[in-house]
Amino acid sequence: MAVRNVLIITGGSVDIEWAKGWLERQKRAGITYDYCIAADSGLVSADKIGVTVDYMLGDYDSVDEDVLAKYQGNVPGDRYPAEKDYTDTELAIKTALDKIKAGNGRNNPEDPGEQSAALHASVTVIGATGTRLDHTLANIGLLEQIEREGVDGYIVDAHNMIRMLIMPGKDMVKISSRGQFGGYVSCIALTPVVHGLTMKGFKYPLDNHDLLQGVSLCVSNEITDEEGEISLKEGKMLVLETQD
Amino acid sequence: MAVRNVLIITGGSVDIEWAKGWLERQKRAGITYDYCIAADSGLVSADKIGVTVDYMLGDYDSVDEDVLAKYQGNVPGDRYPAEKDYTDTELAIKTALDKIKAGNGRNNPEDPGEQSAALHASVTVIGATGTRLDHTLANIGLLEQIEREGVDGYIVDAHNMIRMLIMPGKDMVKISSRGQFGGYVSCIALTPVVHGLTMKGFKYPLDNHDLLQGVSLCVSNEITDEEGEISLKEGKMLVLETQD
């Protein structure tokens, strides 16, 4: 089966009960994951959530021996040294993108029949956030590698759903007011200027606005129409759906 | 007295016991704050910590009535509407910088005698982080406004101390291994490329490296010499000292 939607569970904080409920709600909304990667101590979270792990990687230094014994040998994977140039999350994302490229026609010249927008691929990461803000920020930055491949990238925790908008690249995010993750939508510039930011269907709409990095103008907006639409002309930006 | 070191307590999560201990440790290390601004529900945290509030601002919609009554009328401040173009944290930072500019000779042409590096000013924000990552990211972005004024900006919580390095601007951060906040030092690029990143005195040193935004190379480095030295030639970057 072609791999289209990959779930990565990595080693940050995971609210297990939230994760169980969220995956259940996703399923009811028709969103399922056909490949799951556990990165390092994300394996322990994956085990607690009860999700099927298809691939595992990490140095496992801080992973419970019993959990490790349960999976190692039964699930394909790689053991990396603790000291390496990439974090486990970055290695998991690279693995996910390789899987999607190999199995999904969009980037597979031998399978042009699948090159359709309907076969949109995604990588969703949970456990990417936590008290260590260096890890959180690095993980958020990794969304760029996903988006650059034309794949939708999401970082999700109990309070936030984070995406990246890049132009040139993906130029629009649409959020239905019924399906949105939380009550608020915020935009954070990742380039010194985000040119031509337009937000339609919001309480505070914007039309072709130049958003500067380091100002707090676009925090806590709310969708007032059936759908909120966010687009930009040039730059790189995070879109966060959040709830208190 | 000239205002040089401003403490802002804003409305995110504050671990009160940590904050008390940290302010005590700062004091023992000779670092005191001569002006304290409470932003919105940061007033409640300030009250619990027991710090003297010199200025307060916010819409106070979610602030306990008793706490508000204790301070309002006794402490100068501003009441802003909930719907405004700036967050309370941004307004607090603008107030802090105005105070420093008015009272500190570095930006005061009428007081050139104080224009000395020895009179270095700083703005430190606690309560800037929490579960809402849009708020956390916007607050981290605000460090730019502080650094652009030639003032040292810090965001601190129980696990992280965050600074921003900008070139042209402040070109170096030095961290003594004895005085460092935690065991790890991480760098996160805020421009597509950070040119000429040099890290001396670290386990993984770098010499004139071009750090790309969206890769996790510079996470969790450790200081091995007496002092770690981080400098860059062009770009904008966060330096995080973190502890588990």
Short mmCIF file of C-alpha atoms in Angstrom, two decimals:
data_model
loop_
_atom_site.label_atom_id
_atom_site.label_comp_id
_atom_site.label_asym_id
_atom_site.label_seq_id
_atom_site.Cartn_x
_atom_site.Cartn_y
_atom_site.Cartn_z
CA MET A 1 0.00 0.00 0.00
CA ALA A 2 1.25 3.45 -0.82
CA VAL A 3 2.35 5.36 2.24
CA ARG A 4 0.59 8.71 2.35
CA ASN A 5 -0.03 9.72 5.93
CA VAL A 6 2.83 9.09 8.33
CA LEU A 7 2.57 9.50 12.09
CA ILE A 8 5.81 10.12 14.00
CA ILE A 9 5.86 9.77 17.76
CA THR A 10 9.00 11.33 19.15
CA GLY A 11 10.60 11.79 22.56
CA GLY A 12 9.07 15.01 23.94
CA SER A 13 6.12 15.22 26.30
CA VAL A 14 3.06 13.27 25.17
CA ASP A 15 -0.23 13.56 27.02
CA ILE A 16 -1.22 9.92 26.50
CA GLU A 17 -4.93 10.37 27.17
CA TRP A 18 -5.08 13.36 24.85
CA ALA A 19 -3.20 11.40 22.14
CA LYS A 20 -5.61 8.46 22.38
CA GLY A 21 -8.62 10.77 22.14
CA TRP A 22 -7.14 12.83 19.34
CA LEU A 23 -6.29 9.78 17.20
CA GLU A 24 -9.83 8.51 17.80
CA ARG A 25 -11.31 11.86 16.70
CA GLN A 26 -9.05 11.92 13.64
CA LYS A 27 -10.28 8.45 12.71
CA ARG A 28 -13.90 9.51 13.03
CA ALA A 29 -13.11 12.46 10.75
CA GLY A 30 -11.71 10.03 8.19
CA ILE A 31 -8.02 10.75 8.83
CA THR A 32 -5.93 7.62 9.38
CA TYR A 33 -2.18 6.99 9.38
CA ASP A 34 -0.83 4.15 7.28
CA TYR A 35 2.71 4.21 8.66
CA CYS A 36 3.93 4.98 12.17
CA ILE A 37 7.52 5.76 13.17
CA ALA A 38 8.61 5.82 16.82
CA ALA A 39 11.69 7.94 17.49
CA ASP A 40 13.71 7.04 20.57
CA SER A 41 11.68 7.40 23.78
CA GLY A 42 8.66 8.11 21.58
CA LEU A 43 8.54 4.29 21.52
CA VAL A 44 7.39 4.32 25.14
CA SER A 45 4.62 6.81 24.31
CA ALA A 46 3.61 4.78 21.24
CA ASP A 47 3.37 1.68 23.45
CA LYS A 48 1.20 3.51 25.99
CA ILE A 49 -1.06 4.93 23.27
CA GLY A 50 -1.35 1.45 21.80
CA VAL A 51 -0.62 2.44 18.21
CA THR A 52 1.04 -0.05 15.82
CA VAL A 53 4.68 0.88 15.24
CA ASP A 54 6.00 0.19 11.72
CA TYR A 55 9.51 1.53 12.15
CA MET A 56 11.66 2.56 15.11
CA LEU A 57 14.89 4.48 15.47
CA GLY A 58 16.99 6.06 18.17
CA ASP A 59 19.83 5.35 20.57
CA TYR A 60 17.28 4.07 23.13
CA ASP A 61 19.56 5.11 26.03
CA SER A 62 16.61 6.30 28.09
CA VAL A 63 14.04 3.76 26.88
CA ASP A 64 12.64 1.23 29.34
CA GLU A 65 14.26 -2.21 28.73
CA ASP A 66 10.96 -4.10 28.78
CA VAL A 67 9.39 -1.83 26.18
CA LEU A 68 12.52 -2.07 24.02
CA ALA A 69 12.54 -5.90 24.25
CA LYS A 70 8.90 -6.00 23.19
CA TYR A 71 9.60 -4.14 19.94
CA GLN A 72 13.22 -4.81 18.99
CA GLY A 73 13.50 -7.67 16.53
CA ASN A 74 9.79 -7.48 15.76
CA VAL A 75 9.74 -4.00 14.24
CA PRO A 76 12.22 -2.87 11.56
CA GLY A 77 14.41 0.02 12.53
CA ASP A 78 17.79 1.59 13.06
CA ARG A 79 19.87 2.10 16.17
CA TYR A 80 21.79 5.35 15.93
CA PRO A 81 24.56 6.52 18.25
CA ALA A 82 23.56 9.24 20.73
CA GLU A 83 26.15 11.60 19.22
CA LYS A 84 25.16 12.40 15.67
CA ASP A 85 24.53 15.36 13.39
CA TYR A 86 20.75 14.93 13.33
CA THR A 87 18.23 14.61 16.12
CA ASP A 88 16.07 11.49 16.24
CA THR A 89 13.10 13.58 15.11
CA GLU A 90 14.96 14.78 12.03
CA LEU A 91 16.00 11.19 11.19
CA ALA A 92 12.38 10.08 11.63
CA ILE A 93 11.19 12.83 9.26
CA LYS A 94 13.79 11.86 6.66
CA THR A 95 12.61 8.25 6.95
CA ALA A 96 8.96 9.32 6.59
CA LEU A 97 9.71 11.37 3.48
CA ASP A 98 11.69 8.49 1.94
CA LYS A 99 8.74 6.17 2.57
CA ILE A 100 6.30 8.62 1.00
CA LYS A 101 8.59 9.20 -2.00
CA ALA A 102 9.08 5.48 -2.54
CA GLY A 103 5.43 4.57 -2.16
CA ASN A 104 3.57 7.65 -3.23
CA GLY A 105 3.27 8.45 -6.90
CA ARG A 106 3.60 12.20 -6.47
CA ASN A 107 7.37 11.98 -6.44
CA ASN A 108 7.64 8.63 -8.16
CA PRO A 109 8.23 8.96 -11.92
CA GLU A 110 7.43 5.26 -12.38
CA ASP A 111 3.96 5.78 -11.02
CA PRO A 112 2.64 8.93 -12.72
CA GLY A 113 -0.94 7.77 -12.31
CA GLU A 114 -0.80 8.68 -8.64
CA GLN A 115 0.38 12.22 -9.24
CA SER A 116 -2.90 13.72 -8.19
CA ALA A 117 -3.79 16.30 -5.57
CA ALA A 118 -6.27 13.79 -4.19
CA LEU A 119 -3.33 11.67 -3.08
CA HIS A 120 -1.95 14.36 -0.85
CA ALA A 121 0.62 13.09 1.60
CA SER A 122 1.26 14.23 5.18
CA VAL A 123 3.68 13.79 8.07
CA THR A 124 2.26 14.43 11.55
CA VAL A 125 4.56 14.57 14.56
CA ILE A 126 3.45 14.18 18.18
CA GLY A 127 5.86 14.32 21.12
CA ALA A 128 7.68 17.17 19.36
CA THR A 129 6.97 19.69 22.11
CA GLY A 130 7.78 19.91 25.81
CA THR A 131 9.63 21.85 28.46
CA ARG A 132 12.90 21.89 26.51
CA LEU A 133 12.23 24.80 24.15
CA ASP A 134 15.39 24.15 22.12
CA HIS A 135 13.95 20.76 21.14
CA THR A 136 10.50 22.25 20.51
CA LEU A 137 11.90 25.03 18.30
CA ALA A 138 14.21 22.69 16.39
CA ASN A 139 11.29 20.32 15.79
CA ILE A 140 9.06 23.14 14.57
CA GLY A 141 11.87 24.19 12.22
CA LEU A 142 11.91 20.68 10.76
CA LEU A 143 8.44 21.27 9.29
CA GLU A 144 10.32 23.10 6.53
CA GLN A 145 11.92 19.86 5.31
CA ILE A 146 8.46 18.31 5.02
CA GLU A 147 6.86 21.28 3.24
CA ARG A 148 9.77 21.60 0.79
CA GLU A 149 8.91 18.08 -0.44
CA GLY A 150 5.34 19.13 -1.17
CA VAL A 151 4.08 17.10 1.77
CA ASP A 152 1.85 18.58 4.50
CA GLY A 153 3.62 18.73 7.85
CA TYR A 154 1.92 18.97 11.25
CA ILE A 155 3.17 19.15 14.80
CA VAL A 156 0.36 18.47 17.23
CA ASP A 157 0.05 18.41 21.01
CA ALA A 158 -2.81 18.81 23.46
CA HIS A 159 -2.88 22.60 22.95
CA ASN A 160 -1.45 23.29 19.48
CA MET A 161 -1.54 22.24 15.84
CA ILE A 162 1.35 23.79 13.95
CA ARG A 163 1.91 24.07 10.21
CA MET A 164 4.35 25.97 8.02
CA LEU A 165 3.47 28.12 5.00
CA ILE A 166 6.26 28.76 2.51
CA MET A 167 6.27 30.83 -0.65
CA PRO A 168 7.39 29.84 -3.18
CA GLY A 169 5.83 26.51 -2.23
CA LYS A 170 2.52 25.95 -0.52
CA ASP A 171 0.69 29.23 -0.73
CA MET A 172 -2.49 28.67 1.23
CA VAL A 173 -3.94 27.11 4.36
CA LYS A 174 -7.69 26.69 4.71
CA ILE A 175 -9.19 26.00 8.12
CA SER A 176 -12.86 25.13 8.42
CA SER A 177 -14.44 26.71 11.48
CA ARG A 178 -16.13 23.38 12.28
CA GLY A 179 -13.01 21.24 11.99
CA GLN A 180 -10.50 23.61 13.53
CA PHE A 181 -8.18 22.40 16.28
CA GLY A 182 -8.88 25.18 18.78
CA GLY A 183 -10.54 28.56 19.05
CA TYR A 184 -7.50 30.61 18.01
CA VAL A 185 -5.35 30.95 14.93
CA SER A 186 -1.96 32.69 15.08
CA CYS A 187 0.68 33.47 12.47
CA ILE A 188 4.39 33.80 13.29
CA ALA A 189 6.84 35.09 10.65
CA LEU A 190 9.96 32.96 10.14
CA THR A 191 11.58 35.35 7.69
CA PRO A 192 12.36 38.99 8.51
CA VAL A 193 9.27 39.95 6.48
CA VAL A 194 6.32 37.87 5.26
CA HIS A 195 5.06 39.73 2.22
CA GLY A 196 1.45 39.85 1.14
CA LEU A 197 -0.19 38.06 4.05
CA THR A 198 -3.93 37.77 3.45
CA MET A 199 -6.35 36.37 6.04
CA LYS A 200 -9.97 35.98 4.93
CA GLY A 201 -12.87 34.91 7.13
CA PHE A 202 -11.20 36.08 10.34
CA LYS A 203 -12.25 38.50 13.10
CA TYR A 204 -9.17 40.57 12.24
CA PRO A 205 -8.83 40.13 8.46
CA LEU A 206 -5.67 41.15 6.64
CA ASP A 207 -5.30 42.08 2.98
CA ASN A 208 -1.86 41.87 1.43
CA HIS A 209 -0.18 42.80 4.70
CA ASP A 210 3.58 42.76 5.25
CA LEU A 211 4.08 40.94 8.56
CA LEU A 212 7.36 41.69 10.28
CA GLN A 213 9.22 39.08 12.33
CA GLY A 214 9.28 39.98 16.00
CA VAL A 215 5.94 41.78 16.33
CA SER A 216 2.92 40.20 17.97
CA LEU A 217 0.20 41.51 15.63
CA CYS A 218 -1.04 38.15 14.31
CA VAL A 219 -1.51 36.30 17.60
CA SER A 220 -4.94 34.95 18.70
CA ASN A 221 -7.07 35.67 15.66
CA GLU A 222 -10.43 33.89 15.37
CA ILE A 223 -12.33 32.43 12.42
CA THR A 224 -15.72 34.12 11.98
CA ASP A 225 -16.78 32.70 8.58
CA GLU A 226 -17.32 29.04 7.72
CA GLU A 227 -13.74 28.89 6.60
CA GLY A 228 -10.58 30.84 7.36
CA GLU A 229 -8.16 31.26 4.48
CA ILE A 230 -4.51 32.24 4.95
CA SER A 231 -2.16 32.97 2.06
CA LEU A 232 1.10 34.77 1.50
CA LYS A 233 3.11 36.02 -1.45
CA GLU A 234 6.67 35.68 -0.22
CA GLY A 235 8.32 34.39 2.92
CA LYS A 236 7.99 31.65 5.50
CA MET A 237 5.50 31.57 8.33
CA LEU A 238 4.03 29.31 10.99
CA VAL A 239 0.27 28.90 11.29
CA LEU A 240 -0.79 27.72 14.74
CA GLU A 241 -4.26 26.57 15.72
CA THR A 242 -4.38 26.71 19.49
CA GLN A 243 -6.70 26.19 22.40
CA ASP A 244 -6.38 27.25 26.00
CA MET B 1 17.90 56.01 39.95
CA ALA B 2 18.64 55.03 36.40
CA VAL B 3 16.68 52.01 35.26
CA ARG B 4 19.02 49.40 33.87
CA ASN B 5 17.68 45.93 34.62
CA VAL B 6 13.95 45.50 34.09
CA LEU B 7 12.04 42.38 35.10
CA ILE B 8 8.76 41.70 33.28
CA ILE B 9 6.34 39.15 34.66
CA THR B 10 3.78 38.27 32.04
CA GLY B 11 0.74 36.02 31.77
CA GLY B 12 2.09 32.60 30.73
CA SER B 13 2.90 29.74 33.07
CA VAL B 14 5.13 30.67 36.00
CA ASP B 15 6.51 28.01 38.32
CA ILE B 16 6.32 30.18 41.45
CA GLU B 17 8.76 28.16 43.56
CA TRP B 18 11.26 28.09 40.72
CA ALA B 19 10.86 31.88 40.22
CA LYS B 20 11.47 32.60 43.91
CA GLY B 21 14.58 30.41 43.93
CA TRP B 22 15.87 31.78 40.66
CA LEU B 23 15.50 35.44 41.76
CA GLU B 24 17.30 34.52 44.98
CA ARG B 25 20.15 32.88 43.06
CA GLN B 26 20.36 35.89 40.73
CA LYS B 27 20.62 38.18 43.76
CA ARG B 28 23.43 36.10 45.25
CA ALA B 29 25.23 36.33 41.88
CA GLY B 30 24.91 40.13 42.04
CA ILE B 31 22.09 40.47 39.51
CA THR B 32 19.17 42.59 40.75
CA TYR B 33 16.26 44.23 38.96
CA ASP B 34 15.56 47.89 39.61
CA TYR B 35 12.17 48.05 37.88
CA CYS B 36 9.45 45.41 37.65
CA ILE B 37 6.51 45.42 35.22
CA ALA B 38 3.56 43.06 35.65
CA ALA B 39 1.65 42.37 32.43
CA ASP B 40 -1.97 41.29 32.82
CA SER B 41 -2.29 38.02 34.76
CA GLY B 42 1.47 38.23 35.37
CA LEU B 43 0.27 40.43 38.24
CA VAL B 44 -1.04 37.34 40.02
CA SER B 45 2.31 35.58 39.57
CA ALA B 46 4.19 38.69 40.77
CA ASP B 47 1.99 38.77 43.85
CA LYS B 48 2.67 35.09 44.60
CA ILE B 49 6.42 35.50 44.06
CA GLY B 50 6.33 38.52 46.37
CA VAL B 51 8.27 40.85 44.09
CA THR B 52 7.66 44.63 44.22
CA VAL B 53 5.66 45.75 41.17
CA ASP B 54 6.59 49.22 39.82
CA TYR B 55 4.24 49.32 36.85
CA MET B 56 1.26 47.26 35.72
CA LEU B 57 -0.63 46.97 32.44
CA GLY B 58 -3.25 44.78 30.85
CA ASP B 59 -6.97 44.35 30.41
CA TYR B 60 -7.09 42.33 33.67
CA ASP B 61 -10.11 40.36 32.41
CA SER B 62 -8.82 37.14 33.92
CA VAL B 63 -7.10 38.64 36.98
CA ASP B 64 -8.42 37.79 40.43
CA GLU B 65 -10.40 40.78 41.82
CA ASP B 66 -8.66 40.74 45.22
CA VAL B 67 -5.21 40.82 43.69
CA LEU B 68 -6.27 43.62 41.33
CA ALA B 69 -7.73 45.67 44.21
CA LYS B 70 -4.49 45.28 46.16
CA TYR B 71 -2.40 46.85 43.38
CA GLN B 72 -4.70 49.16 41.41
CA GLY B 73 -4.41 52.75 42.58
CA ASN B 74 -1.19 51.94 44.44
CA VAL B 75 0.93 51.05 41.45
CA PRO B 76 1.13 53.23 38.31
CA GLY B 77 -0.07 51.57 35.14
CA ASP B 78 -2.28 51.41 32.12
CA ARG B 79 -5.47 49.52 31.42
CA TYR B 80 -5.62 48.46 27.79
CA PRO B 81 -8.61 47.01 25.98
CA ALA B 82 -8.45 43.25 25.32
CA GLU B 83 -8.62 43.91 21.58
CA LYS B 84 -5.52 45.74 20.50
CA ASP B 85 -2.68 45.49 17.98
CA TYR B 86 -0.04 44.50 20.54
CA THR B 87 0.02 41.76 23.14
CA ASP B 88 0.45 42.74 26.78
CA THR B 89 3.97 41.35 26.68
CA GLU B 90 4.87 43.57 23.73
CA LEU B 91 3.42 46.62 25.51
CA ALA B 92 5.40 45.71 28.63
CA ILE B 93 8.61 45.46 26.60
CA LYS B 94 7.94 48.84 24.96
CA THR B 95 7.39 50.32 28.44
CA ALA B 96 10.61 48.73 29.72
CA LEU B 97 12.64 50.09 26.79
CA ASP B 98 11.14 53.57 27.28
CA LYS B 99 12.10 53.45 30.95
CA ILE B 100 15.66 52.36 30.12
CA LYS B 101 15.98 55.02 27.40
CA ALA B 102 14.70 57.77 29.69
CA GLY B 103 16.81 56.75 32.63
CA ASN B 104 19.83 55.15 31.11
CA GLY B 105 22.45 57.32 29.47
CA ARG B 106 23.21 54.93 26.64
CA ASN B 107 20.35 56.24 24.56
CA ASN B 108 20.02 59.56 26.33
CA PRO B 109 21.91 62.36 24.54
CA GLU B 110 21.50 64.61 27.59
CA ASP B 111 23.42 62.16 29.71
CA PRO B 112 26.45 61.20 27.63
CA GLY B 113 28.47 60.38 30.72
CA GLU B 114 26.52 57.16 31.16
CA GLN B 115 27.21 55.94 27.62
CA SER B 116 29.49 53.21 28.81
CA ALA B 117 29.43 49.48 28.28
CA ALA B 118 29.68 49.10 32.05
CA LEU B 119 26.13 50.43 32.30
CA HIS B 120 24.71 47.63 30.21
CA ALA B 121 20.92 47.41 30.39
CA SER B 122 18.72 44.32 30.28
CA VAL B 123 15.09 43.25 30.03
CA THR B 124 14.26 39.81 31.46
CA VAL B 125 10.84 38.28 30.90
CA ILE B 126 9.34 35.47 32.96
CA GLY B 127 5.88 34.02 32.32
CA ALA B 128 6.58 34.27 28.57
CA THR B 129 6.30 30.54 27.97
CA GLY B 130 3.56 27.96 28.46
CA THR B 131 1.31 25.49 26.72
CA ARG B 132 0.13 28.02 24.12
CA LEU B 133 3.02 27.84 21.65
CA ASP B 134 1.72 30.79 19.62
CA HIS B 135 2.19 33.00 22.69
CA THR B 136 5.57 31.43 23.46
CA LEU B 137 6.83 31.92 19.89
CA ALA B 138 5.50 35.49 19.66
CA ASN B 139 7.19 36.33 22.97
CA ILE B 140 10.49 34.82 21.86
CA GLY B 141 10.21 36.91 18.68
CA LEU B 142 9.86 40.06 20.81
CA LEU B 143 13.45 39.62 22.00
CA GLU B 144 14.36 41.23 18.68
CA GLN B 145 12.84 44.55 19.76
CA ILE B 146 15.00 44.50 22.88
CA GLU B 147 18.22 43.55 21.11
CA ARG B 148 17.69 46.17 18.39
CA GLU B 149 17.85 48.83 21.12
CA GLY B 150 21.23 47.55 22.26
CA VAL B 151 19.67 46.12 25.41
CA ASP B 152 20.18 42.49 26.49
CA GLY B 153 16.94 40.52 26.33
CA TYR B 154 16.24 37.30 28.21
CA ILE B 155 13.26 34.97 28.41
CA VAL B 156 13.62 32.62 31.35
CA ASP B 157 11.55 29.75 32.72
CA ALA B 158 12.30 26.72 34.89
CA HIS B 159 13.94 24.89 31.98
CA ASN B 160 15.21 27.53 29.54
CA MET B 161 17.11 30.80 29.27
CA ILE B 162 16.66 32.29 25.81
CA ARG B 163 18.58 35.09 24.12
CA MET B 164 18.79 36.42 20.57
CA LEU B 165 21.96 37.13 18.61
CA ILE B 166 21.65 39.55 15.68
CA MET B 167 24.24 40.69 13.19
CA PRO B 168 24.61 43.52 12.49
CA GLY B 169 24.04 44.20 16.16
CA LYS B 170 25.22 42.15 19.11
CA ASP B 171 27.78 39.77 17.69
CA MET B 172 28.74 37.57 20.62
CA VAL B 173 27.38 35.67 23.59
CA LYS B 174 29.74 34.37 26.26
CA ILE B 175 28.56 31.74 28.72
CA SER B 176 30.74 30.78 31.64
CA SER B 177 30.58 27.06 32.37
CA ARG B 178 30.20 27.82 36.08
CA GLY B 179 27.40 30.34 35.69
CA GLN B 180 25.44 28.69 32.91
CA PHE B 181 21.70 28.14 33.25
CA GLY B 182 21.65 24.43 32.38
CA GLY B 183 23.84 21.70 30.97
CA TYR B 184 22.97 22.31 27.31
CA VAL B 185 23.38 25.14 24.81
CA SER B 186 21.41 25.16 21.54
CA CYS B 187 21.32 27.55 18.59
CA ILE B 188 18.26 28.00 16.37
CA ALA B 189 18.50 30.03 13.15
CA LEU B 190 15.82 32.71 12.69
CA THR B 191 16.94 33.69 9.21
CA PRO B 192 17.10 31.23 6.28
CA VAL B 193 20.88 31.15 6.82
CA VAL B 194 23.05 32.24 9.75
CA HIS B 195 26.42 33.00 8.20
CA GLY B 196 29.74 32.50 9.94
CA LEU B 197 28.58 30.82 13.15
CA THR B 198 31.54 30.15 15.42
CA MET B 199 31.26 28.23 18.69
CA LYS B 200 34.40 28.03 20.81
CA GLY B 201 34.84 26.05 24.02
CA PHE B 202 32.10 23.56 23.13
CA LYS B 203 32.04 19.76 22.80
CA TYR B 204 31.03 20.24 19.16
CA PRO B 205 32.86 23.42 18.13
CA LEU B 206 32.04 25.24 14.92
CA ASP B 207 34.27 27.53 12.90
CA ASN B 208 32.65 29.99 10.52
CA HIS B 209 29.78 27.59 9.81
CA ASP B 210 26.70 28.49 7.76
CA LEU B 211 23.75 27.27 9.84
CA LEU B 212 20.58 26.66 7.83
CA GLN B 213 17.12 27.31 9.27
CA GLY B 214 15.19 24.08 9.69
CA VAL B 215 18.03 21.66 10.46
CA SER B 216 18.69 20.34 13.95
CA LEU B 217 22.50 20.38 13.89
CA CYS B 218 23.06 22.88 16.72
CA VAL B 219 20.81 21.36 19.38
CA SER B 220 22.16 20.17 22.76
CA ASN B 221 25.78 21.26 22.58
CA GLU B 222 27.79 21.37 25.83
CA ILE B 223 30.43 23.75 27.14
CA THR B 224 33.73 21.95 27.78
CA ASP B 225 36.05 24.93 28.44
CA GLU B 226 35.71 27.51 31.20
CA GLU B 227 33.73 29.66 28.83
CA GLY B 228 31.67 29.02 25.72
CA GLU B 229 31.77 31.73 23.06
CA ILE B 230 29.18 32.06 20.30
CA SER B 231 29.45 34.57 17.48
CA LEU B 232 28.04 35.05 14.03
CA LYS B 233 28.77 37.20 11.00
CA GLU B 234 25.33 37.69 9.50
CA GLY B 235 21.82 36.69 10.42
CA LYS B 236 19.60 36.24 13.43
CA MET B 237 19.66 33.34 15.85
CA LEU B 238 18.38 32.19 19.20
CA VAL B 239 20.77 30.92 21.86
CA LEU B 240 19.06 28.70 24.42
CA GLU B 241 20.62 27.47 27.64
CA THR B 242 18.50 24.56 28.76
CA GLN B 243 18.27 21.93 31.43
CA ASP B 244 16.25 18.74 31.59
#
